[in-house]
PDB file of C-alpha atoms in Angstrom:
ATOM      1  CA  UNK S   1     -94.808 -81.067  99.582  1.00  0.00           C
ATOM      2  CA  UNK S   2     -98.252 -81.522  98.066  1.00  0.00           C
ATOM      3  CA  UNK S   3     -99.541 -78.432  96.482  1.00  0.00           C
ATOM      4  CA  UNK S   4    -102.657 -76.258  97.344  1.00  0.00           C
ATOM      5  CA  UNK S   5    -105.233 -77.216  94.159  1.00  0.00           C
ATOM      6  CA  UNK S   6    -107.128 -73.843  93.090  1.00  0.00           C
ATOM      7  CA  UNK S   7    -110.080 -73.446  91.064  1.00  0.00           C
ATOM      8  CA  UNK S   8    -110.418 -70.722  88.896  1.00  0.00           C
ATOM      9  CA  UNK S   9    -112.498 -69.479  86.121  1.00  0.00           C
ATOM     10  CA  UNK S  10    -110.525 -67.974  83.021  1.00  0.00           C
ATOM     11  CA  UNK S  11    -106.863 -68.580  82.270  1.00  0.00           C
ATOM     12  CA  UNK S  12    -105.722 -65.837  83.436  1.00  0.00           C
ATOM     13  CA  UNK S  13    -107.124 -66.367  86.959  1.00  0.00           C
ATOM     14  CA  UNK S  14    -105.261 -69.656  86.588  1.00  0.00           C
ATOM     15  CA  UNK S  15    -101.826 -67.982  85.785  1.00  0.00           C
ATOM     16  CA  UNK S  16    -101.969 -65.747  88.687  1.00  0.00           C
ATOM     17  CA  UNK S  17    -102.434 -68.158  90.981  1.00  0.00           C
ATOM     18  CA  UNK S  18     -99.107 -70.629  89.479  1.00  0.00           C
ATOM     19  CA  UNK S  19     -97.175 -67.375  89.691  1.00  0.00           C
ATOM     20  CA  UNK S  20     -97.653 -67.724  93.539  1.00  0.00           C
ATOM     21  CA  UNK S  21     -96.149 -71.318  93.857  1.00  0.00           C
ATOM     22  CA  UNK S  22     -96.732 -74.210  95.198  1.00  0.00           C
ATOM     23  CA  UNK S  23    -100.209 -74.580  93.743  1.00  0.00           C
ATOM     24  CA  UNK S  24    -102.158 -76.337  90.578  1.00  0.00           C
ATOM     25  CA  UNK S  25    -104.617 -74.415  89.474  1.00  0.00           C
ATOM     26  CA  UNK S  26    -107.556 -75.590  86.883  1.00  0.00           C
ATOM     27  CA  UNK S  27    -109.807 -73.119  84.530  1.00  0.00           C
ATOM     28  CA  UNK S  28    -113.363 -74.303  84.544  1.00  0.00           C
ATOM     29  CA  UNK S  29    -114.464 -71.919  81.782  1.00  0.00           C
ATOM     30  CA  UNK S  30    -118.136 -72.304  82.969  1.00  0.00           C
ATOM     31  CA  UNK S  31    -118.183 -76.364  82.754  1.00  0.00           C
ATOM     32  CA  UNK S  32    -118.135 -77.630  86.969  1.00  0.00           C
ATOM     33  CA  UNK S  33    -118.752 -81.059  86.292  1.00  0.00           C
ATOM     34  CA  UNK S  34    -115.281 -80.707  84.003  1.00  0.00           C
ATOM     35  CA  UNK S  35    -113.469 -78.891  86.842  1.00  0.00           C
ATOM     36  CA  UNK S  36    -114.671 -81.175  89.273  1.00  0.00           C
ATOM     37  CA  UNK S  37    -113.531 -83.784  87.258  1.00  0.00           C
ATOM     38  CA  UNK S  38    -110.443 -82.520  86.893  1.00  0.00           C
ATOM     39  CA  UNK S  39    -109.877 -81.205  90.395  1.00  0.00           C
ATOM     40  CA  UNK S  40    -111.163 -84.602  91.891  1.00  0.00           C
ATOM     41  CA  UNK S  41    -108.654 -86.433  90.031  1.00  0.00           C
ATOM     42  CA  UNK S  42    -105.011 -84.287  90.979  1.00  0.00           C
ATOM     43  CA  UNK S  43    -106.808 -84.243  94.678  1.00  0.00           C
ATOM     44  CA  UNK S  44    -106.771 -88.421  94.575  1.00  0.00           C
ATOM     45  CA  UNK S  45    -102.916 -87.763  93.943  1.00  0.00           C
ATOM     46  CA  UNK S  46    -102.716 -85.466  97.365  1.00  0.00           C
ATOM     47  CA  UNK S  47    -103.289 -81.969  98.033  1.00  0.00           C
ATOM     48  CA  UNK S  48    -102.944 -79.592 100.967  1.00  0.00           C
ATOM     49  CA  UNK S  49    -105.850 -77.925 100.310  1.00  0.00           C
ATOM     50  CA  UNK S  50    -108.376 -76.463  98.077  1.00  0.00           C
ATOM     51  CA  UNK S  51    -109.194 -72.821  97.708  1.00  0.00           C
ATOM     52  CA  UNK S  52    -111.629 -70.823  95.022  1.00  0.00           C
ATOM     53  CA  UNK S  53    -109.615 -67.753  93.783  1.00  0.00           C
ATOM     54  CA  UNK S  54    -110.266 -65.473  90.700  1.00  0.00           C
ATOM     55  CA  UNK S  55    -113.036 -63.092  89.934  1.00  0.00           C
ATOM     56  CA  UNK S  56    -116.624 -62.608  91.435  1.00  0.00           C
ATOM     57  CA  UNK S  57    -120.119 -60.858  90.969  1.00  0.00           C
ATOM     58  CA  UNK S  58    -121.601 -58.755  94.226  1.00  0.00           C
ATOM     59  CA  UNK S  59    -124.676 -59.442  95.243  1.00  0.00           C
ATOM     60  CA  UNK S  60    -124.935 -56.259  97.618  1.00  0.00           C
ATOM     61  CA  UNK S  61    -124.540 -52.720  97.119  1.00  0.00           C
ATOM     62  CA  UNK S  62    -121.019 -51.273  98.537  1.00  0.00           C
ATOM     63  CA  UNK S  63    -119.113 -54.037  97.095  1.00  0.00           C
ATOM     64  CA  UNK S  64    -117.114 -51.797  94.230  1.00  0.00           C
ATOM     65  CA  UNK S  65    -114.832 -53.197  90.956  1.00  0.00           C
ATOM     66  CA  UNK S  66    -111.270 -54.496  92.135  1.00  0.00           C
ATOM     67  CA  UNK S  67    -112.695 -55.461  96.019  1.00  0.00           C
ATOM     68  CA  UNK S  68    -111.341 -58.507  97.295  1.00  0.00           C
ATOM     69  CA  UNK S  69    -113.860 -61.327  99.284  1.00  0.00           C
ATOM     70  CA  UNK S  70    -111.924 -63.322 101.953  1.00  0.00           C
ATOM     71  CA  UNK S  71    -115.158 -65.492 102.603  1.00  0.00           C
ATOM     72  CA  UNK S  72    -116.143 -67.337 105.550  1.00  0.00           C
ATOM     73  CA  UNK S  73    -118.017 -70.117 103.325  1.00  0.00           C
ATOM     74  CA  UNK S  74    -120.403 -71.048 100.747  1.00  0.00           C
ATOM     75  CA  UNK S  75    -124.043 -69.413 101.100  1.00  0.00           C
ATOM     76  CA  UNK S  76    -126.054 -73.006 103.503  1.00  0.00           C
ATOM     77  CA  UNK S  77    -122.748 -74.940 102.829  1.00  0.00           C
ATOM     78  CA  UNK S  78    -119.357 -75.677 103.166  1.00  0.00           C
ATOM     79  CA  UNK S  79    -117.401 -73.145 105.931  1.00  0.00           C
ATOM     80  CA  UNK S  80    -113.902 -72.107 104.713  1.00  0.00           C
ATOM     81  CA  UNK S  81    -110.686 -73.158 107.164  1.00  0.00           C
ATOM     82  CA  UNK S  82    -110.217 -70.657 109.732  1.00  0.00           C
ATOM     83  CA  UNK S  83    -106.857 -70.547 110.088  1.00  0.00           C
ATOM     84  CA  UNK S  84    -106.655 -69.573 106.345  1.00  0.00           C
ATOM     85  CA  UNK S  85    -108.817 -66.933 105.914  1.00  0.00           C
ATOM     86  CA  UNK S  86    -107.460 -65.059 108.652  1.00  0.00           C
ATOM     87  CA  UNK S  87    -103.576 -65.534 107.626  1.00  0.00           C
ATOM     88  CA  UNK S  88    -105.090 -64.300 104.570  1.00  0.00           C
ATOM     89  CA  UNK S  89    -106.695 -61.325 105.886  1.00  0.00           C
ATOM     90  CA  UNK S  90    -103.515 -60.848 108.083  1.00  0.00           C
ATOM     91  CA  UNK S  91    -101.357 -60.509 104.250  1.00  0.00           C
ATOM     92  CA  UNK S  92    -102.343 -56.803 104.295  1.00  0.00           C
ATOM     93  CA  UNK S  93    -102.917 -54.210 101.307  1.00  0.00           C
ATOM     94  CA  UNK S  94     -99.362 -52.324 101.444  1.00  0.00           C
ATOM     95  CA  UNK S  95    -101.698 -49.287 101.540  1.00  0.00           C
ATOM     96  CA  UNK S  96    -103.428 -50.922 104.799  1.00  0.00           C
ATOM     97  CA  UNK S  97    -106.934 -50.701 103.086  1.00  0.00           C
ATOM     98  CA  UNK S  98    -108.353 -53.293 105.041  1.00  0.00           C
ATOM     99  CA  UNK S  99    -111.796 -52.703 105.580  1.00  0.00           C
ATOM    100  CA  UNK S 100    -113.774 -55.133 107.983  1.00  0.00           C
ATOM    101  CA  UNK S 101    -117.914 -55.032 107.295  1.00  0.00           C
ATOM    102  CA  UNK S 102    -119.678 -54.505 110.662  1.00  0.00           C
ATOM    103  CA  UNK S 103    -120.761 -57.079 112.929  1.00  0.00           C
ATOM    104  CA  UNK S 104    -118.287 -59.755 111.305  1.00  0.00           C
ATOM    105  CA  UNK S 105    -120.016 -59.517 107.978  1.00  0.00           C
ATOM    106  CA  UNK S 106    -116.570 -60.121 105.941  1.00  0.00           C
ATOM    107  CA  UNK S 107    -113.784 -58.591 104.860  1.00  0.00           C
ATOM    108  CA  UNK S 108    -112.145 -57.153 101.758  1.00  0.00           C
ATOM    109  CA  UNK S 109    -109.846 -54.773  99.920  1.00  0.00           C
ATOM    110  CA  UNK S 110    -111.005 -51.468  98.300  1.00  0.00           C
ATOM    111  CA  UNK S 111    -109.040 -50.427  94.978  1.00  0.00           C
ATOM    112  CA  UNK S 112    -105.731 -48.104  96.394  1.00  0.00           C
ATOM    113  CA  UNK S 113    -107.260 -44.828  95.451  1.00  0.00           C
ATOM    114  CA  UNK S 114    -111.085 -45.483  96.213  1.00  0.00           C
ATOM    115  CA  UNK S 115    -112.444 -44.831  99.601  1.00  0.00           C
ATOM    116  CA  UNK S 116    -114.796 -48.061 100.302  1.00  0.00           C
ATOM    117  CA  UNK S 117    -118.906 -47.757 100.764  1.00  0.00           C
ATOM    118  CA  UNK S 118    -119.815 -48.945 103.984  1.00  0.00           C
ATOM    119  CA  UNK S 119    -121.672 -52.022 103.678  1.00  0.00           C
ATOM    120  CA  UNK S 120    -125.303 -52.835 104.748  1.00  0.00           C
ATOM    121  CA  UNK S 121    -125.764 -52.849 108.017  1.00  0.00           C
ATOM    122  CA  UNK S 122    -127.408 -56.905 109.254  1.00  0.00           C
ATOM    123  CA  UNK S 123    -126.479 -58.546 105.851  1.00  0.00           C
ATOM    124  CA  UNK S 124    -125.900 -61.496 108.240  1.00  0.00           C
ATOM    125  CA  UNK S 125    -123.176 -63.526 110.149  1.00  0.00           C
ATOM    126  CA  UNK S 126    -120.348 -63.837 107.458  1.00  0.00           C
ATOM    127  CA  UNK S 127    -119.285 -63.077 104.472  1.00  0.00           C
ATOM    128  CA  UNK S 128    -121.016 -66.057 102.327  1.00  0.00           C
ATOM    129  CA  UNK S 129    -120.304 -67.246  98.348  1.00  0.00           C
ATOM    130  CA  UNK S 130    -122.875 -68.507  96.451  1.00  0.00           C
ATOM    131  CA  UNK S 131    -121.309 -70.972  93.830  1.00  0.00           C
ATOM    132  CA  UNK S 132    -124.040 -71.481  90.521  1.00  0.00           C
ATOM    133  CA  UNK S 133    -123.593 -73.739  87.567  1.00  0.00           C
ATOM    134  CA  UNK S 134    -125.193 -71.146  84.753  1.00  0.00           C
ATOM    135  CA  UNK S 135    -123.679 -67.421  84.719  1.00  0.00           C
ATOM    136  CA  UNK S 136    -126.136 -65.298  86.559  1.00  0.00           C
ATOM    137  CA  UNK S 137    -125.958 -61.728  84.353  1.00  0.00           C
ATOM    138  CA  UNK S 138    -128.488 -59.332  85.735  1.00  0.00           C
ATOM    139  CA  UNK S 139    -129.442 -56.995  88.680  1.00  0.00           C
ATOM    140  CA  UNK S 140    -132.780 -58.683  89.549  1.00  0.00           C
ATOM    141  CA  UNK S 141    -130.961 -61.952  89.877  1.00  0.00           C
ATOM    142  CA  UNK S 142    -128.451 -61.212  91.947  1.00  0.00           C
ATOM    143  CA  UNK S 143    -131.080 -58.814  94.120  1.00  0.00           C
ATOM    144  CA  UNK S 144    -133.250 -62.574  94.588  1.00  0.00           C
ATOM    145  CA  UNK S 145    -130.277 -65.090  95.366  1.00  0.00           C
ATOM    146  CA  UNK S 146    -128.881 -62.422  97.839  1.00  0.00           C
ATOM    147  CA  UNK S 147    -132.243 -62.213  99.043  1.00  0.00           C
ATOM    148  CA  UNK S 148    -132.540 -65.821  99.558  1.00  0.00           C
ATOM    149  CA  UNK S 149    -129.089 -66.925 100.334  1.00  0.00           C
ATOM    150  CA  UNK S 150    -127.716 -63.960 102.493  1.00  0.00           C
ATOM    151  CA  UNK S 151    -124.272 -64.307  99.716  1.00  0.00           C
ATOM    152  CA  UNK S 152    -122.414 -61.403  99.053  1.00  0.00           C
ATOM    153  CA  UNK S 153    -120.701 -62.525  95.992  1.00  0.00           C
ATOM    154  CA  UNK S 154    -121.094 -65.237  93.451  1.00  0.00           C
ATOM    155  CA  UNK S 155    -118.806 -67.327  91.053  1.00  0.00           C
ATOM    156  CA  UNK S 156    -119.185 -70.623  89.267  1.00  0.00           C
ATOM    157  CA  UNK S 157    -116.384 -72.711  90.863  1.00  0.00           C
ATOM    158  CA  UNK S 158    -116.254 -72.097  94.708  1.00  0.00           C
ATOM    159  CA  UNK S 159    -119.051 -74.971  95.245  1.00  0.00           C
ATOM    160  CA  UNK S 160    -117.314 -76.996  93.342  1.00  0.00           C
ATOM    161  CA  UNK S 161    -113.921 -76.571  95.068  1.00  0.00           C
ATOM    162  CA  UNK S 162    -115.785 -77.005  98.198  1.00  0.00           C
ATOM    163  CA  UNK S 163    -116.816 -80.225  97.174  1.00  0.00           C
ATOM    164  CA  UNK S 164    -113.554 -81.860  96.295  1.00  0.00           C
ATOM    165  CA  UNK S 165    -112.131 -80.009  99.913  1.00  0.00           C
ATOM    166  CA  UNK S 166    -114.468 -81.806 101.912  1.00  0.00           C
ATOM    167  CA  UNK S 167    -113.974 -85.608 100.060  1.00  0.00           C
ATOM    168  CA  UNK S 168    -110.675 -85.375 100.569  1.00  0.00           C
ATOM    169  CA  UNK S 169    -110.243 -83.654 104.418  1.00  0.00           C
ATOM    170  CA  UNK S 170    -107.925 -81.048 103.161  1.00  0.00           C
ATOM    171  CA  UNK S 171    -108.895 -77.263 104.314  1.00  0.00           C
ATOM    172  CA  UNK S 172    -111.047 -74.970 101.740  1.00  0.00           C
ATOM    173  CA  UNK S 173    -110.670 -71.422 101.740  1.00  0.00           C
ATOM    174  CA  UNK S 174    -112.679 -68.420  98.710  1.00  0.00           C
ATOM    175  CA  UNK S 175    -110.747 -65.355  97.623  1.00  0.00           C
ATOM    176  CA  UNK S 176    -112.427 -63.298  95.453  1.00  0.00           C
ATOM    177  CA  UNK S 177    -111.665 -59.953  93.474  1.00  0.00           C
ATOM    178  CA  UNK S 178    -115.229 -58.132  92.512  1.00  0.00           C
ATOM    179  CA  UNK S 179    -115.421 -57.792  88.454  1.00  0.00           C
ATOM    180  CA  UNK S 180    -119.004 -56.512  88.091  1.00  0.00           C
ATOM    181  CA  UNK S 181    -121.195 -54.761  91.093  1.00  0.00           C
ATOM    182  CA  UNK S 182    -124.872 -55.197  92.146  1.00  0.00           C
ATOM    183  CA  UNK S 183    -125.846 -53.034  89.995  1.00  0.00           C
ATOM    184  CA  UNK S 184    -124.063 -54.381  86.785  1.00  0.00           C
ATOM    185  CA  UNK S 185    -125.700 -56.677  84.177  1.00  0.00           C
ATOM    186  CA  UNK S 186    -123.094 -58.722  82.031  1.00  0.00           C
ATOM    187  CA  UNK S 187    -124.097 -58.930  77.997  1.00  0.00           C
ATOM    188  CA  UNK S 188    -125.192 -61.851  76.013  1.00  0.00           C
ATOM    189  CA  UNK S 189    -121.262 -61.719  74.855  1.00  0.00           C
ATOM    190  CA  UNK S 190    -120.082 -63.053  78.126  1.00  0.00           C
ATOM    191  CA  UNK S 191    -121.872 -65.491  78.620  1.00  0.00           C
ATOM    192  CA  UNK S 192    -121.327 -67.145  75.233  1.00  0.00           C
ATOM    193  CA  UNK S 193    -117.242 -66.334  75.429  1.00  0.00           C
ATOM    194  CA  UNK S 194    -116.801 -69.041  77.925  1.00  0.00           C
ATOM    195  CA  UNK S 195    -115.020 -71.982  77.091  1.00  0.00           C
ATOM    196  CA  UNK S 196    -114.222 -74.992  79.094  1.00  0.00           C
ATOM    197  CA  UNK S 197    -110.448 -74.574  79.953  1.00  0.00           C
ATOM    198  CA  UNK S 198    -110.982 -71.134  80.764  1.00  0.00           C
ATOM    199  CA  UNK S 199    -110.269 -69.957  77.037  1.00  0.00           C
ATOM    200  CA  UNK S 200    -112.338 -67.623  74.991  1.00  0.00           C
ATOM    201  CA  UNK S 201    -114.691 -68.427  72.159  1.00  0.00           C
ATOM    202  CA  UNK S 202    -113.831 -65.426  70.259  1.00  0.00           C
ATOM    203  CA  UNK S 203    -116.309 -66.422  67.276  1.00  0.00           C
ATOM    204  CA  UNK S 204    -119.098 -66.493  69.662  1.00  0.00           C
ATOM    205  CA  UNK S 205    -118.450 -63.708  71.225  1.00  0.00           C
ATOM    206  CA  UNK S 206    -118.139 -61.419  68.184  1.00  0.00           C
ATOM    207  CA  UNK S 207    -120.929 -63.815  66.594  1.00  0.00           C
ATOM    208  CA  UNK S 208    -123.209 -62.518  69.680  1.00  0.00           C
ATOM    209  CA  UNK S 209    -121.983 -58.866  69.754  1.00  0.00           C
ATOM    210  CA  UNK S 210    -122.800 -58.354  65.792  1.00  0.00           C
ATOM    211  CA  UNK S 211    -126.472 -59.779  66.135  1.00  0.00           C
ATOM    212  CA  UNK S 212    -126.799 -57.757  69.234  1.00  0.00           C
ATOM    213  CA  UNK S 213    -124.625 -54.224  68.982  1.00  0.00           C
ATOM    214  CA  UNK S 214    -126.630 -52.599  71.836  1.00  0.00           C
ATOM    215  CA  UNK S 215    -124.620 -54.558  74.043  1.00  0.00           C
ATOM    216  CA  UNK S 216    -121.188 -53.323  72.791  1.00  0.00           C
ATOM    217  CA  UNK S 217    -121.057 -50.346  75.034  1.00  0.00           C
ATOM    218  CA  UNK S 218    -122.014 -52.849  78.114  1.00  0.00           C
ATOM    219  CA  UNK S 219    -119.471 -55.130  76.717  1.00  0.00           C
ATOM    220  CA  UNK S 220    -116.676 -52.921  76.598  1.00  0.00           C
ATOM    221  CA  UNK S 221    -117.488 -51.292  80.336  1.00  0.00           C
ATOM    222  CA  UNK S 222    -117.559 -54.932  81.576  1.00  0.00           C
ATOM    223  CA  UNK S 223    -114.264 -55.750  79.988  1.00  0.00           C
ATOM    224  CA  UNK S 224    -112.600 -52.261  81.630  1.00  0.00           C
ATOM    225  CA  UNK S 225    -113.561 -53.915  84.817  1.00  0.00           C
ATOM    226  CA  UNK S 226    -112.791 -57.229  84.670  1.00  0.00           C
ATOM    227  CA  UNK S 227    -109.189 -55.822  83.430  1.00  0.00           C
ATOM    228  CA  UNK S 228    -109.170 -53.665  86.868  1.00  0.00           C
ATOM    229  CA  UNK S 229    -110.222 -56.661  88.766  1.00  0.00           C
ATOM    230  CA  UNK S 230    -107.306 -59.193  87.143  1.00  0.00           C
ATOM    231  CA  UNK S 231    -104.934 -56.169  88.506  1.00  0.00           C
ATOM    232  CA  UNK S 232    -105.810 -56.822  91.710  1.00  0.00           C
ATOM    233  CA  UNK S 233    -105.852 -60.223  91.876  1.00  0.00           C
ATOM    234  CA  UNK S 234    -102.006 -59.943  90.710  1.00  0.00           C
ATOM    235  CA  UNK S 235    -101.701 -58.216  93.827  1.00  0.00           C
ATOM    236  CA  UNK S 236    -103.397 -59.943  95.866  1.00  0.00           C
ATOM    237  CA  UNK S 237    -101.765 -63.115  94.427  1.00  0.00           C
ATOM    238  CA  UNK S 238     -97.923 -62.082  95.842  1.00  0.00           C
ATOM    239  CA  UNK S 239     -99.321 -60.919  98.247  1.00  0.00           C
ATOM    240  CA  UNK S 240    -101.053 -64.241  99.433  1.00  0.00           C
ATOM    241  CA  UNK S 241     -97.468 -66.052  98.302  1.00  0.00           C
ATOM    242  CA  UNK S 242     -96.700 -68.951  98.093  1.00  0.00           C
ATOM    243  CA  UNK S 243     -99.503 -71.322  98.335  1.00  0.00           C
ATOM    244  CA  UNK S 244    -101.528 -68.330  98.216  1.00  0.00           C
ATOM    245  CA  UNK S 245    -100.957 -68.284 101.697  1.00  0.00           C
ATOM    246  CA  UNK S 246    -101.949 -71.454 103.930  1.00  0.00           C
ATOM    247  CA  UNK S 247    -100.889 -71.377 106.693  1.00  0.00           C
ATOM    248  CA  UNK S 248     -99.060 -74.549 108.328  1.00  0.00           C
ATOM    249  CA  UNK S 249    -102.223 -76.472 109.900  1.00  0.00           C
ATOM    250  CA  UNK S 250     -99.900 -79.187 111.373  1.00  0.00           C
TER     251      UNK S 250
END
């Protein structure tokens, strides 16, 4: 059976997703045109399909820490299998926390515990990714490609995975567990941590965070989250099951 190739940020991401079976999952770390590379080349060998999974920015307020992005497609791009997304919004939250934006906007999963914002109200037809190449870290950022896109979540592989999808025909599909909010900017320290692989430059980061030690208390309230959001993805990874959950398209 050909597996289901995902692409992920971090290492961790990528663990979570092998723990589901029947998938290969690749760590970017930041570098596309090394994940593509690498993703283009285990597609060429056969794959069942493609999906983005791991964590994400919002780009709108009412998105929260640990909510989970079942996206209809890339922000003017590539539109994710049907069929997928909705056996994957079918694999409900054992707490039945599913919580559907109004007029089809998206849905996702609020934290068990947390009682979820409603969303904006006209923030457009679907619930649309924006993959970008270079981490974007602060509020006025996001505010603009929201503003220009209509995305209401971004991550640096999901482009990328959408472009491997569609040369190969197989069906593409985002899941995405929120790690920072709208109104979150990431330190200096993240951005420099990257590594391609999905590792962690621990000399830059601590190189960064000791030339810059305002940051630290950012730093560390970033980390909490993305440790809250990497919960959730567990979750949501048995949950999904095995091939993180595509369905049988034949």
């Amino acid at each position: 059976m050909k597996p289901v190739l995902v692409a992920c940020g971090v290492t961790r991401e990528a663990r979570i997703a092998h723990a589901a079976g029947g998938v290969v999952a690749v760590a970017g770390g930041g570098d596309g045109a090394w994940l593509e590379a690498r993703l283009e080349a285990l597609a060429s060998a056969g794959a069942a399909g493609v999906m983005s999974f791991g964590l994400c920015g919002a780009l709108v307020p009412g998105l929260c820490v640990g909510d989970v992005v079942i996206a209809h497609g890339l922000a003017g791009g590539a539109t994710c299998d049907r069929a997928w997304r909705e056996a994957s919004i079918a694999r409900r939250d054992p707490l039945h926390l599913l919580v559907t934006f109004p007029s089809g906007v998206g849905s996702y999963y609020p934290p068990p515990g947390e009682v979820a914002a409603k969303p904006t109200e006209g923030a457009g037809p679907g619930a649309m990714v924006i993959g970008v190449d270079v981490l974007v870290p602060d509020t006025a950022a996001k505010a603009a490609l929201h503003a220009a896109t209509g995305a209401i979540a971004i991550d640096m592989e999901s482009h990328v995975a959408a472009r491997v999808a569609a040369r190969h025909g197989v069906p593409f599909a985002i899941v995405r567990v929120v790690s920072d909010t709208a109104a979150d900017t990431l330190p200096p320290a993240f951005a420099v941590a990257m590594r391609r692989g999905g590792g962690t430059d621990l000399g830059a980061m601590l190189r960064s965070l000791a030339a810059h030690p305002a940051q630290i208390p950012a730093f560390a309230r970033a980390s909490l989250n993305a440790v809250r959001a990497l919960r959730r993805l567990e979750l949501l990874g048995r949950l999904l099951g095995p091939r993180l959950g595509l369905p049988d398209l034949r």
